[in-house]
PDB file of C-alpha atoms in Angstrom:
ATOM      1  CA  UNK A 158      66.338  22.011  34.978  1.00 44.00           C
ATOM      2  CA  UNK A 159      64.686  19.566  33.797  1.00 43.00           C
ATOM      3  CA  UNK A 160      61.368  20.089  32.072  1.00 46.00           C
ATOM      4  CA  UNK A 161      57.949  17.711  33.171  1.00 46.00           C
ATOM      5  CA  UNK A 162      56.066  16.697  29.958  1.00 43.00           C
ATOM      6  CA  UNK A 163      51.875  16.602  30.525  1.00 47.00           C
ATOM      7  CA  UNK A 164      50.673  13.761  28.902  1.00 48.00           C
ATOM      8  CA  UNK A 165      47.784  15.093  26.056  1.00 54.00           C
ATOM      9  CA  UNK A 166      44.478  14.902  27.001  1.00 54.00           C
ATOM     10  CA  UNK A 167      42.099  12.791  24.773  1.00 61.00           C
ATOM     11  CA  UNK A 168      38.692  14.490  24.401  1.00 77.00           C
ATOM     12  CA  UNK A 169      35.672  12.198  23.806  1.00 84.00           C
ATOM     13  CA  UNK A 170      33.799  13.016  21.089  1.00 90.00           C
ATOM     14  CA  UNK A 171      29.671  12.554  21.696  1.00 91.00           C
ATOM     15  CA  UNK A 172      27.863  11.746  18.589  1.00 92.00           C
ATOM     16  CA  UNK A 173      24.120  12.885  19.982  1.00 89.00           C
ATOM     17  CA  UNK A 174      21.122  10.122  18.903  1.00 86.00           C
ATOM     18  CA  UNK A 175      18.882  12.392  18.636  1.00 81.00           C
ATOM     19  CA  UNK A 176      18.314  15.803  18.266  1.00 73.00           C
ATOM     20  CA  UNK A 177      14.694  16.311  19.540  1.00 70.00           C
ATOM     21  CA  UNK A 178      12.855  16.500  16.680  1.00 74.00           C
ATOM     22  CA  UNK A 179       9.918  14.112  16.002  1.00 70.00           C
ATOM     23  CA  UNK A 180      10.246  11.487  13.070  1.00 68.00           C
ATOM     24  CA  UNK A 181       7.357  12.597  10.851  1.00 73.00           C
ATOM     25  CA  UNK A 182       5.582  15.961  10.948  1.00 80.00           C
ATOM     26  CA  UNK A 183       2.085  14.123  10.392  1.00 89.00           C
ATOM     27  CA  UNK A 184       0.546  10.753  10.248  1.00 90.00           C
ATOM     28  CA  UNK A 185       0.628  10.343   6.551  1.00 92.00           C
ATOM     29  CA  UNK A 186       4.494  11.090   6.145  1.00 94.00           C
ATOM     30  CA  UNK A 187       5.365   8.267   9.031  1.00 94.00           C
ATOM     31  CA  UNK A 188       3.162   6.007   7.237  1.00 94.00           C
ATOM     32  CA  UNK A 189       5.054   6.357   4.470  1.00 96.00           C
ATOM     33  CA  UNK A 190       8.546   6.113   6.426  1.00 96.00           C
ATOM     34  CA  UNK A 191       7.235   2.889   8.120  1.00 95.00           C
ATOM     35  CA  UNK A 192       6.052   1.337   4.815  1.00 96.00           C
ATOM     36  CA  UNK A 193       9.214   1.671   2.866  1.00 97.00           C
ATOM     37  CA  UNK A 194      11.111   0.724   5.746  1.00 97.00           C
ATOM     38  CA  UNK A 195       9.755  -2.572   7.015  1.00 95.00           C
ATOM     39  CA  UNK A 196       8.614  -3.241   3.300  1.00 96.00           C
ATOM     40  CA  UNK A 197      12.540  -3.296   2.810  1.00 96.00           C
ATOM     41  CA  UNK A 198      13.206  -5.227   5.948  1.00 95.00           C
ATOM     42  CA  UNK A 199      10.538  -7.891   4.034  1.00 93.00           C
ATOM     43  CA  UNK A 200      12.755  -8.076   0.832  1.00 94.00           C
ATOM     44  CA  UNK A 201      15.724  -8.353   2.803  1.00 94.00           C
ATOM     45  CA  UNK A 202      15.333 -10.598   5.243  1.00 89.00           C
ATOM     46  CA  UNK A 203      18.344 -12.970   5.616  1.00 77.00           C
ATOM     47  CA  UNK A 204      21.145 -11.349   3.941  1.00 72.00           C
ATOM     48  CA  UNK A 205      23.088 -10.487   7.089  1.00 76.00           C
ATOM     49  CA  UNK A 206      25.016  -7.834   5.032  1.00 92.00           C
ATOM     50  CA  UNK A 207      22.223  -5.536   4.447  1.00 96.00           C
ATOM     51  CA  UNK A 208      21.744  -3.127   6.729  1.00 97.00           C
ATOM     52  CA  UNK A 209      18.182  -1.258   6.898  1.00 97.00           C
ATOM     53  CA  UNK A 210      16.997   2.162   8.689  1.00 97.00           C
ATOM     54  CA  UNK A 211      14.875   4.902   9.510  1.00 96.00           C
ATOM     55  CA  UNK A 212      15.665   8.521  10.814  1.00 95.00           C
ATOM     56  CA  UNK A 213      19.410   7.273  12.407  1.00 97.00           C
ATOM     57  CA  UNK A 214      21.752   9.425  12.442  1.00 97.00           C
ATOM     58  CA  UNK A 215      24.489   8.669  10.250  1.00 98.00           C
ATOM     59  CA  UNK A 216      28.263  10.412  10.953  1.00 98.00           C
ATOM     60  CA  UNK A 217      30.368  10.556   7.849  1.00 98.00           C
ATOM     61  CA  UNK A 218      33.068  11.834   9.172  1.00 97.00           C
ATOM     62  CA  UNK A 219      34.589  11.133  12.707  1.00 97.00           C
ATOM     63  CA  UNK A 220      35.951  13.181  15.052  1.00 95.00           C
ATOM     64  CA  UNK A 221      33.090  15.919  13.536  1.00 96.00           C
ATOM     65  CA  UNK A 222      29.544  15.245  15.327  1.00 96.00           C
ATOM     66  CA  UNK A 223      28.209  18.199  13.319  1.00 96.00           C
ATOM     67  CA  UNK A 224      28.296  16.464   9.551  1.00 97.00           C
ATOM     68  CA  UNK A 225      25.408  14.497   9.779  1.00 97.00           C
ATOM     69  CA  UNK A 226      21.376  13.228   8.949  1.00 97.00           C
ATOM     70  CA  UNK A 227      18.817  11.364   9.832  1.00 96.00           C
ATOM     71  CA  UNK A 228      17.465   9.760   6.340  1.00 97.00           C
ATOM     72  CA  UNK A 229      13.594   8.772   6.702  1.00 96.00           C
ATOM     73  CA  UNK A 230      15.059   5.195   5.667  1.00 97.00           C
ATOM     74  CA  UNK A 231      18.323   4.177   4.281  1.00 98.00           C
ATOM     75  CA  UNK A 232      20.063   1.236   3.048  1.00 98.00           C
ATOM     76  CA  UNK A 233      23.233   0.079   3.507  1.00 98.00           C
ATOM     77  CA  UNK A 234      24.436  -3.297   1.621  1.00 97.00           C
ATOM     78  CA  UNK A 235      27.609  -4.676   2.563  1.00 96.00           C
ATOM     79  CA  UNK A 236      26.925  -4.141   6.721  1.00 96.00           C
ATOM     80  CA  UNK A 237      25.747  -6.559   8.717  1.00 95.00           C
ATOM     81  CA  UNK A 238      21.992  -6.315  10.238  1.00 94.00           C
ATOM     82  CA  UNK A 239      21.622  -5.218  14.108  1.00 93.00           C
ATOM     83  CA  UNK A 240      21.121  -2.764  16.515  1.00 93.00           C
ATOM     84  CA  UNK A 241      22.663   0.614  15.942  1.00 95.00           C
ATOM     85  CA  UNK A 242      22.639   3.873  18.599  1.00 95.00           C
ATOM     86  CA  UNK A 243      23.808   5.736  15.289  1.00 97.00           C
ATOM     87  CA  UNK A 244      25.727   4.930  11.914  1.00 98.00           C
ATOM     88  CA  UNK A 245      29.139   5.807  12.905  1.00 98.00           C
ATOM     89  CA  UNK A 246      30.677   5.500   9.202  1.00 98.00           C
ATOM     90  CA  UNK A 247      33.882   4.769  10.080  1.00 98.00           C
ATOM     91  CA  UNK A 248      33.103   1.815  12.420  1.00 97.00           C
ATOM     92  CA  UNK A 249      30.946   0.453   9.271  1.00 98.00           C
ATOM     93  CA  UNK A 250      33.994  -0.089   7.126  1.00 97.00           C
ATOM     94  CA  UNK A 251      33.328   3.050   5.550  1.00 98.00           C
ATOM     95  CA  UNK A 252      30.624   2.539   3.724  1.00 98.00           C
ATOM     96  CA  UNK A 253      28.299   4.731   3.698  1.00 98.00           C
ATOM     97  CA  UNK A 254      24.532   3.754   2.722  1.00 98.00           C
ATOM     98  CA  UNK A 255      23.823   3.678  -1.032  1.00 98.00           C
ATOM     99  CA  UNK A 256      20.349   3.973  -1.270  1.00 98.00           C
ATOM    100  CA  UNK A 257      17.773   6.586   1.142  1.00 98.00           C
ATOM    101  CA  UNK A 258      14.570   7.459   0.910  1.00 98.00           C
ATOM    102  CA  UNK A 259      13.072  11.490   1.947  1.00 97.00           C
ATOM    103  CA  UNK A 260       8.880  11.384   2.342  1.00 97.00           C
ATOM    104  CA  UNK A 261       8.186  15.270   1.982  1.00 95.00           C
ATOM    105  CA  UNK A 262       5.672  17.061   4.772  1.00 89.00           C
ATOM    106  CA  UNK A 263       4.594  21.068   4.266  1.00 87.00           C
ATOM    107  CA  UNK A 264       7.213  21.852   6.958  1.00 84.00           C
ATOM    108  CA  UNK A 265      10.285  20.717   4.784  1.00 87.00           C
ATOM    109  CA  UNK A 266      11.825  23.837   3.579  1.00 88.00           C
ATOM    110  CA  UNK A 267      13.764  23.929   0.332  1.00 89.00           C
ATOM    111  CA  UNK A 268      17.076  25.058   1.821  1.00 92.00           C
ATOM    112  CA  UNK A 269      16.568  21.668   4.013  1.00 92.00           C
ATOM    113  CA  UNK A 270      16.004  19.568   1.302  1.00 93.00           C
ATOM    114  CA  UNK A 271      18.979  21.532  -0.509  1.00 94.00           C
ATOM    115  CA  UNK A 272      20.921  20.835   2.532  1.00 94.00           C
ATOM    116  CA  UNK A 273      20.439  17.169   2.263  1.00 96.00           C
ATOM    117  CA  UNK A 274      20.528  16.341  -1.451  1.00 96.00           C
ATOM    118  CA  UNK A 275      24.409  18.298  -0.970  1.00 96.00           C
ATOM    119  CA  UNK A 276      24.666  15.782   1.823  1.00 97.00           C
ATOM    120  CA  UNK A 277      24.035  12.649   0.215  1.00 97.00           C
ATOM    121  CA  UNK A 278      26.269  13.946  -2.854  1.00 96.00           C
ATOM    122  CA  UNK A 279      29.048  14.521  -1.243  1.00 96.00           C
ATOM    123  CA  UNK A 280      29.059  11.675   1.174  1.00 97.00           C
ATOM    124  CA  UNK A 281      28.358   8.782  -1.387  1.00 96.00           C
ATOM    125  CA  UNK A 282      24.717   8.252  -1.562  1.00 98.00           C
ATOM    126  CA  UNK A 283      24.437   5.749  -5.188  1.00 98.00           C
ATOM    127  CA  UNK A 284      20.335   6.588  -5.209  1.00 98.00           C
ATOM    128  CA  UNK A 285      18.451   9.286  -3.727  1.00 98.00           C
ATOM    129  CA  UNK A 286      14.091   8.912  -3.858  1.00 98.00           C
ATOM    130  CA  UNK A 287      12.325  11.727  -2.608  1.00 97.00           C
ATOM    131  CA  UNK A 288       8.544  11.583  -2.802  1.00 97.00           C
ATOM    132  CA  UNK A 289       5.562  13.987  -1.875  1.00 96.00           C
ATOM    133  CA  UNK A 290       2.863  12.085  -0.667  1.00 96.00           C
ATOM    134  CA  UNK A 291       0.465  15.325  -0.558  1.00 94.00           C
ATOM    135  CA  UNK A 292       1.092  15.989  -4.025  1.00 95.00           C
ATOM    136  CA  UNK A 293       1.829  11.809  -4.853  1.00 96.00           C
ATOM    137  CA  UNK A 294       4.935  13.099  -6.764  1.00 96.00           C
ATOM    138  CA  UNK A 295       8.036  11.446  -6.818  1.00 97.00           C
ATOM    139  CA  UNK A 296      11.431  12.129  -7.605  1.00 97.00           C
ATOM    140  CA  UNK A 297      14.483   9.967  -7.990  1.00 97.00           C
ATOM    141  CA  UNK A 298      18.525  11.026  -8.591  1.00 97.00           C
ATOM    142  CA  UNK A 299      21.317   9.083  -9.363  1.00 97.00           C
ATOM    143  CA  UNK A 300      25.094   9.776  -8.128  1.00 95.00           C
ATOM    144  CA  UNK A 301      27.209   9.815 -11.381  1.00 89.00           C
ATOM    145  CA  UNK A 302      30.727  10.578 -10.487  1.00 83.00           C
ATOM    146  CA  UNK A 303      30.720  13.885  -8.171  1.00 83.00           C
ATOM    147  CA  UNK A 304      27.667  14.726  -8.352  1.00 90.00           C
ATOM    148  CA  UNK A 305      23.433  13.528  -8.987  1.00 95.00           C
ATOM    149  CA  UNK A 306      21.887  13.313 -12.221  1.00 96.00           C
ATOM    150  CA  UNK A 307      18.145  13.297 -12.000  1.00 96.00           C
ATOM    151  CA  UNK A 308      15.850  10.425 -13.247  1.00 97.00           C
ATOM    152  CA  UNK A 309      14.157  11.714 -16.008  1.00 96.00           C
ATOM    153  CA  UNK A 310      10.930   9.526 -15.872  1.00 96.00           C
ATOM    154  CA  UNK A 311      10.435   7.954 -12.325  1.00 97.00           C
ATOM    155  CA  UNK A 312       7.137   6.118 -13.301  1.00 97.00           C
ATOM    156  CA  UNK A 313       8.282   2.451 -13.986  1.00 97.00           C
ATOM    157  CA  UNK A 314      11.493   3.182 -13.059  1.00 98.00           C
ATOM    158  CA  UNK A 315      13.737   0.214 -11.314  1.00 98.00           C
ATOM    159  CA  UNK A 316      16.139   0.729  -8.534  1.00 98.00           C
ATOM    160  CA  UNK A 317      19.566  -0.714  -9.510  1.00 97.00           C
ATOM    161  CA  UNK A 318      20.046  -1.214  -6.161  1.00 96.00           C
ATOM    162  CA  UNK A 319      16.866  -2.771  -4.539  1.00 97.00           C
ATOM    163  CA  UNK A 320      15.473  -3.914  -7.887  1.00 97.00           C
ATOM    164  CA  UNK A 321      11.795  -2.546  -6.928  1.00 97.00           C
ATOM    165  CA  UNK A 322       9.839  -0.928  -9.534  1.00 98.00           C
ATOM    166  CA  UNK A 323       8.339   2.705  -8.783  1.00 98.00           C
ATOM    167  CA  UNK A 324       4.235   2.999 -10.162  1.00 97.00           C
ATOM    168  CA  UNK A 325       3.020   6.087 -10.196  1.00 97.00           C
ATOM    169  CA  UNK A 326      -1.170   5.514 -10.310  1.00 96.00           C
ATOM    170  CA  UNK A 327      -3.665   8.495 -10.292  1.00 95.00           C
ATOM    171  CA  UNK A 328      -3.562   8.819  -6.296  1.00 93.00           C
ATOM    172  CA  UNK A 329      -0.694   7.064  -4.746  1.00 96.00           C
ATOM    173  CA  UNK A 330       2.461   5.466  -5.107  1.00 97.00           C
ATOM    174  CA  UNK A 331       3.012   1.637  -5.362  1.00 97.00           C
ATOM    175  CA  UNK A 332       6.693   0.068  -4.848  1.00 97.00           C
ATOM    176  CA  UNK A 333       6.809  -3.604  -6.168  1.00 97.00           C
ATOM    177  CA  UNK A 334       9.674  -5.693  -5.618  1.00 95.00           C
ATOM    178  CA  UNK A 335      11.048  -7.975  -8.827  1.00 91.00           C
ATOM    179  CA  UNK A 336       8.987 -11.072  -7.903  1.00 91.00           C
ATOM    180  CA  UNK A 337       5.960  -8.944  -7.961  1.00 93.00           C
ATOM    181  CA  UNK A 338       5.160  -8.255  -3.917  1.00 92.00           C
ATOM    182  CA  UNK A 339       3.463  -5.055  -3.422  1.00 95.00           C
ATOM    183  CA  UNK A 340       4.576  -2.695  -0.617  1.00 96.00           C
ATOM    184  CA  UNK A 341       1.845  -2.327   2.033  1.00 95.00           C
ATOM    185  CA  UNK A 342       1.274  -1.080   4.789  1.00 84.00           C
ATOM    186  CA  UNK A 343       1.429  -3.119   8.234  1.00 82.00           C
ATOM    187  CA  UNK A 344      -2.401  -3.093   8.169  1.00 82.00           C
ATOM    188  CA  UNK A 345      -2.637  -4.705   4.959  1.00 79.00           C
ATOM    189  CA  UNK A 346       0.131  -7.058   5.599  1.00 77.00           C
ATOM    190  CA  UNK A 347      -1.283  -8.263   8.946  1.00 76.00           C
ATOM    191  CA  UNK A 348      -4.767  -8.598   6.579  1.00 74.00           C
ATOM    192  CA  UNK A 349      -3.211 -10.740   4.420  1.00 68.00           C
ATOM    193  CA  UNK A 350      -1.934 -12.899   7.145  1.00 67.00           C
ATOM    194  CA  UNK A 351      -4.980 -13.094   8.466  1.00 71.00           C
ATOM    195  CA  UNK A 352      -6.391 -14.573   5.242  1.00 63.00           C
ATOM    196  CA  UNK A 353      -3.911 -16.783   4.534  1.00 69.00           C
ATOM    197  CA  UNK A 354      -4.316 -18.169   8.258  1.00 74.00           C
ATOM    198  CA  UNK A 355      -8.143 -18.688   7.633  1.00 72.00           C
ATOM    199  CA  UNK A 356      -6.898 -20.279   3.947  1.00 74.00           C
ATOM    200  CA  UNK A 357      -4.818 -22.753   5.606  1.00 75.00           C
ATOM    201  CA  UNK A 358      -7.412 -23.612   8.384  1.00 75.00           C
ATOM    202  CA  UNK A 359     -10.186 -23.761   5.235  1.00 77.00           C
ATOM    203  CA  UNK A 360      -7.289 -26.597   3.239  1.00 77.00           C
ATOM    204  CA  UNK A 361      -6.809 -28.371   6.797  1.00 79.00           C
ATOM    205  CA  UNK A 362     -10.369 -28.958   7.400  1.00 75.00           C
ATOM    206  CA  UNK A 363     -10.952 -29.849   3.872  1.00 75.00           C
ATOM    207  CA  UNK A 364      -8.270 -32.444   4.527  1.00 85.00           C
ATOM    208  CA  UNK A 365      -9.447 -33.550   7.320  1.00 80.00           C
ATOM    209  CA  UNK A 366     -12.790 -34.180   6.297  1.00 75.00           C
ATOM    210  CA  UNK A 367     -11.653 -35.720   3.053  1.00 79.00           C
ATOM    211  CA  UNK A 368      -9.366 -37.854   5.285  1.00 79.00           C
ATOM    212  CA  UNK A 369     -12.636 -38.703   7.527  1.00 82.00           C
ATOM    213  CA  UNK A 370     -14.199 -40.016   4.433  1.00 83.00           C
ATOM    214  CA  UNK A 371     -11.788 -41.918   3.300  1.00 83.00           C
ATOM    215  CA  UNK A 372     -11.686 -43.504   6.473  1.00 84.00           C
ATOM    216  CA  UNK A 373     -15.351 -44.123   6.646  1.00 81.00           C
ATOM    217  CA  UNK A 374     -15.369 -45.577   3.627  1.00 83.00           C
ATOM    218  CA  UNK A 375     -12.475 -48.223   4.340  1.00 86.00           C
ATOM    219  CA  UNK A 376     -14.794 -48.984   7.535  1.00 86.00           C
ATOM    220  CA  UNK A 377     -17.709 -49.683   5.232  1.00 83.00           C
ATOM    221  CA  UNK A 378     -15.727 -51.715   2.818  1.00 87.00           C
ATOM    222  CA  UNK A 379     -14.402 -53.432   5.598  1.00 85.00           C
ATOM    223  CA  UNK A 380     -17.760 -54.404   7.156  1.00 86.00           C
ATOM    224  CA  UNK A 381     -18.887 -55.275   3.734  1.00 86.00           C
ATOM    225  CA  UNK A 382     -15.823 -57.953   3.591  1.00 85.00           C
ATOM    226  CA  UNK A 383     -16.892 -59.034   6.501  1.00 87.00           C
ATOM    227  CA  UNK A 384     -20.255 -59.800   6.195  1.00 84.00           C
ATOM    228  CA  UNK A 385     -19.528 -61.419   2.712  1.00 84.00           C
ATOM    229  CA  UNK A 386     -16.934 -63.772   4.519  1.00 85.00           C
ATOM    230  CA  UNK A 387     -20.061 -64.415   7.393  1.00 85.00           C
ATOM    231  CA  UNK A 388     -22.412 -65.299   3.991  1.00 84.00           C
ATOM    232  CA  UNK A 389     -19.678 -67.624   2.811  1.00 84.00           C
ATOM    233  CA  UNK A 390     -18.946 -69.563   6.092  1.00 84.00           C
ATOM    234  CA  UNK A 391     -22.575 -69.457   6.402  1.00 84.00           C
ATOM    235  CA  UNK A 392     -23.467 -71.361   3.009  1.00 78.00           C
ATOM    236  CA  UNK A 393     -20.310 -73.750   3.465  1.00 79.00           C
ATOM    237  CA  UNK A 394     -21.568 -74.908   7.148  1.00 81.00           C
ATOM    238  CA  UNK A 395     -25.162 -75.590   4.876  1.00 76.00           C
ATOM    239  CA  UNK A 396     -23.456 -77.229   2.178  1.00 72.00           C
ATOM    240  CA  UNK A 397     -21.539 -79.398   5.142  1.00 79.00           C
ATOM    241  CA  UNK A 398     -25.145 -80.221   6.633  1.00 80.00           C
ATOM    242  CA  UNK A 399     -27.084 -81.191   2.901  1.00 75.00           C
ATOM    243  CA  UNK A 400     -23.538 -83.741   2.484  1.00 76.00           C
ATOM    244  CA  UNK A 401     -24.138 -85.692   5.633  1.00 79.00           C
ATOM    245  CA  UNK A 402     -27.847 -85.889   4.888  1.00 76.00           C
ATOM    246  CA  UNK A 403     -27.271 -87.299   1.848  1.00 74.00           C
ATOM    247  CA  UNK A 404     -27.607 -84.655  -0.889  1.00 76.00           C
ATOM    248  CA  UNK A 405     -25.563 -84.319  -3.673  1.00 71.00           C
ATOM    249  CA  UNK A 406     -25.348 -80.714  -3.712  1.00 67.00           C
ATOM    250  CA  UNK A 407     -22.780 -80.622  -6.635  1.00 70.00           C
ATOM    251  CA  UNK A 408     -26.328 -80.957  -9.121  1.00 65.00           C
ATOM    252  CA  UNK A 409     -27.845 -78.188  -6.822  1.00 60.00           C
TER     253      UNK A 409
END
């Protein structure tokens, strides 16, 4: 008898994009999110291998939908830039990000935040900046071999990484990038497009005017030639007419 072999049956393995839950628990904590996230975007614009986020899901490990997070932002160098579903680790070359960002809200727990720095430990995460915007504190860890070593003094402190320089001030927190542009927020940045647009119309009509001046004043000079050259013909046909009357106009 001979015995019929069932081929094995693959099983597709869903990696979810989203598991309900909003981005930010307030206004102030997405704020946040969105600054340090576009901000990023800024000081990496072309570098196609830099690959920038906020609240994806990134899978570690495949074939295992349930090892995963959602970072507020992350940052992944050595992946190209584009549109992502998810960060399915192992179809990024396996690299996982190196650098995320955590903005705190009351309803983070500390067994979630426990949860998450054993996370980004154990799956690779180089830096690790977790700030309270209710309380402007800000903390900062560093993976040294297995495991995070926390930066002792996060005010002035530069990311290896990113090269942007934490500042902690009385009220907020300022991020400033190595050639000195602030972080702000897309209000302020479309503010500051909107004065440089009215600085650039201010220097065009300067130009312009200074170029309608110019212009008038080659017109004048240019008249002025011309009426001298009139005056000259003018005294040469005189000096024509006193000769054939007989004048010696060279003891004029």
């Amino acid at each position: 008898m001979v015995q019929q072999v069932t081929p094995e049956t693959t099983i597709e393995v869903i990696y979810p994009e989203s598991d309900g839950q909003p981005m930010a628990d307030n206004t102030e904590q997405f704020a946040w999110i969105v600054k340090i996230k576009e901000n990023l975007e800024i000081l990496f614009p072309s570098p196609a291998d830099v690959f920038i986020a906020g609240d994806l899901f990134w899978y570690p490990v495949q074939g295992n939908p349930n090892i995963k997070q959602a970072p507020d932002t992350m940052v992944v160098f050595g992946r190209p830039k584009g549109k992502r579903s998810s960060y399915l680790q192992w179809n990024e070359e396996n690299i996982p990000p190196q650098v995320v960002f955590e903005i705190l809200s009351p309803g983070n727990t500390l067994k979630e935040m426990t949860k998450k720095l054993q996370f980004y430990q154990r799956y690779g995460v180089e830096e690790y900046y977790i700030y309270d915007p209710d309380k402007n504190d800000l903390n900062g860890l560093l993976h040294s071999e297995d495991s995070f070593e926390v930066i002792e003094e996060m005010n002035g402190w530069v990311s290896p990484r990113l090269g942007i320089r934490f500042t902690l001030t009385l009220d907020t927190l300022e991020i400033v990038s190595s050639t000195g542009q602030k972080f702000l927020s897309p209000g302020e940045i479309d503010q500051l497009r909107e004065q440089e647009r009215q600085r650039a119309e201010q220097e065009r009509q300067a130009k312009e005017a200074a170029l309608q001046e110019l212009e008038a004043a080659s017109q004048a000079k240019e008249a002025a030639l011309q009426e001298l050259e009139e005056e000259r013909d003018r005294y040469q046909e005189l000096l024509a007419k006193l000769k054939e009357k007989g004048i010696d106009t060279d003891n004029l």
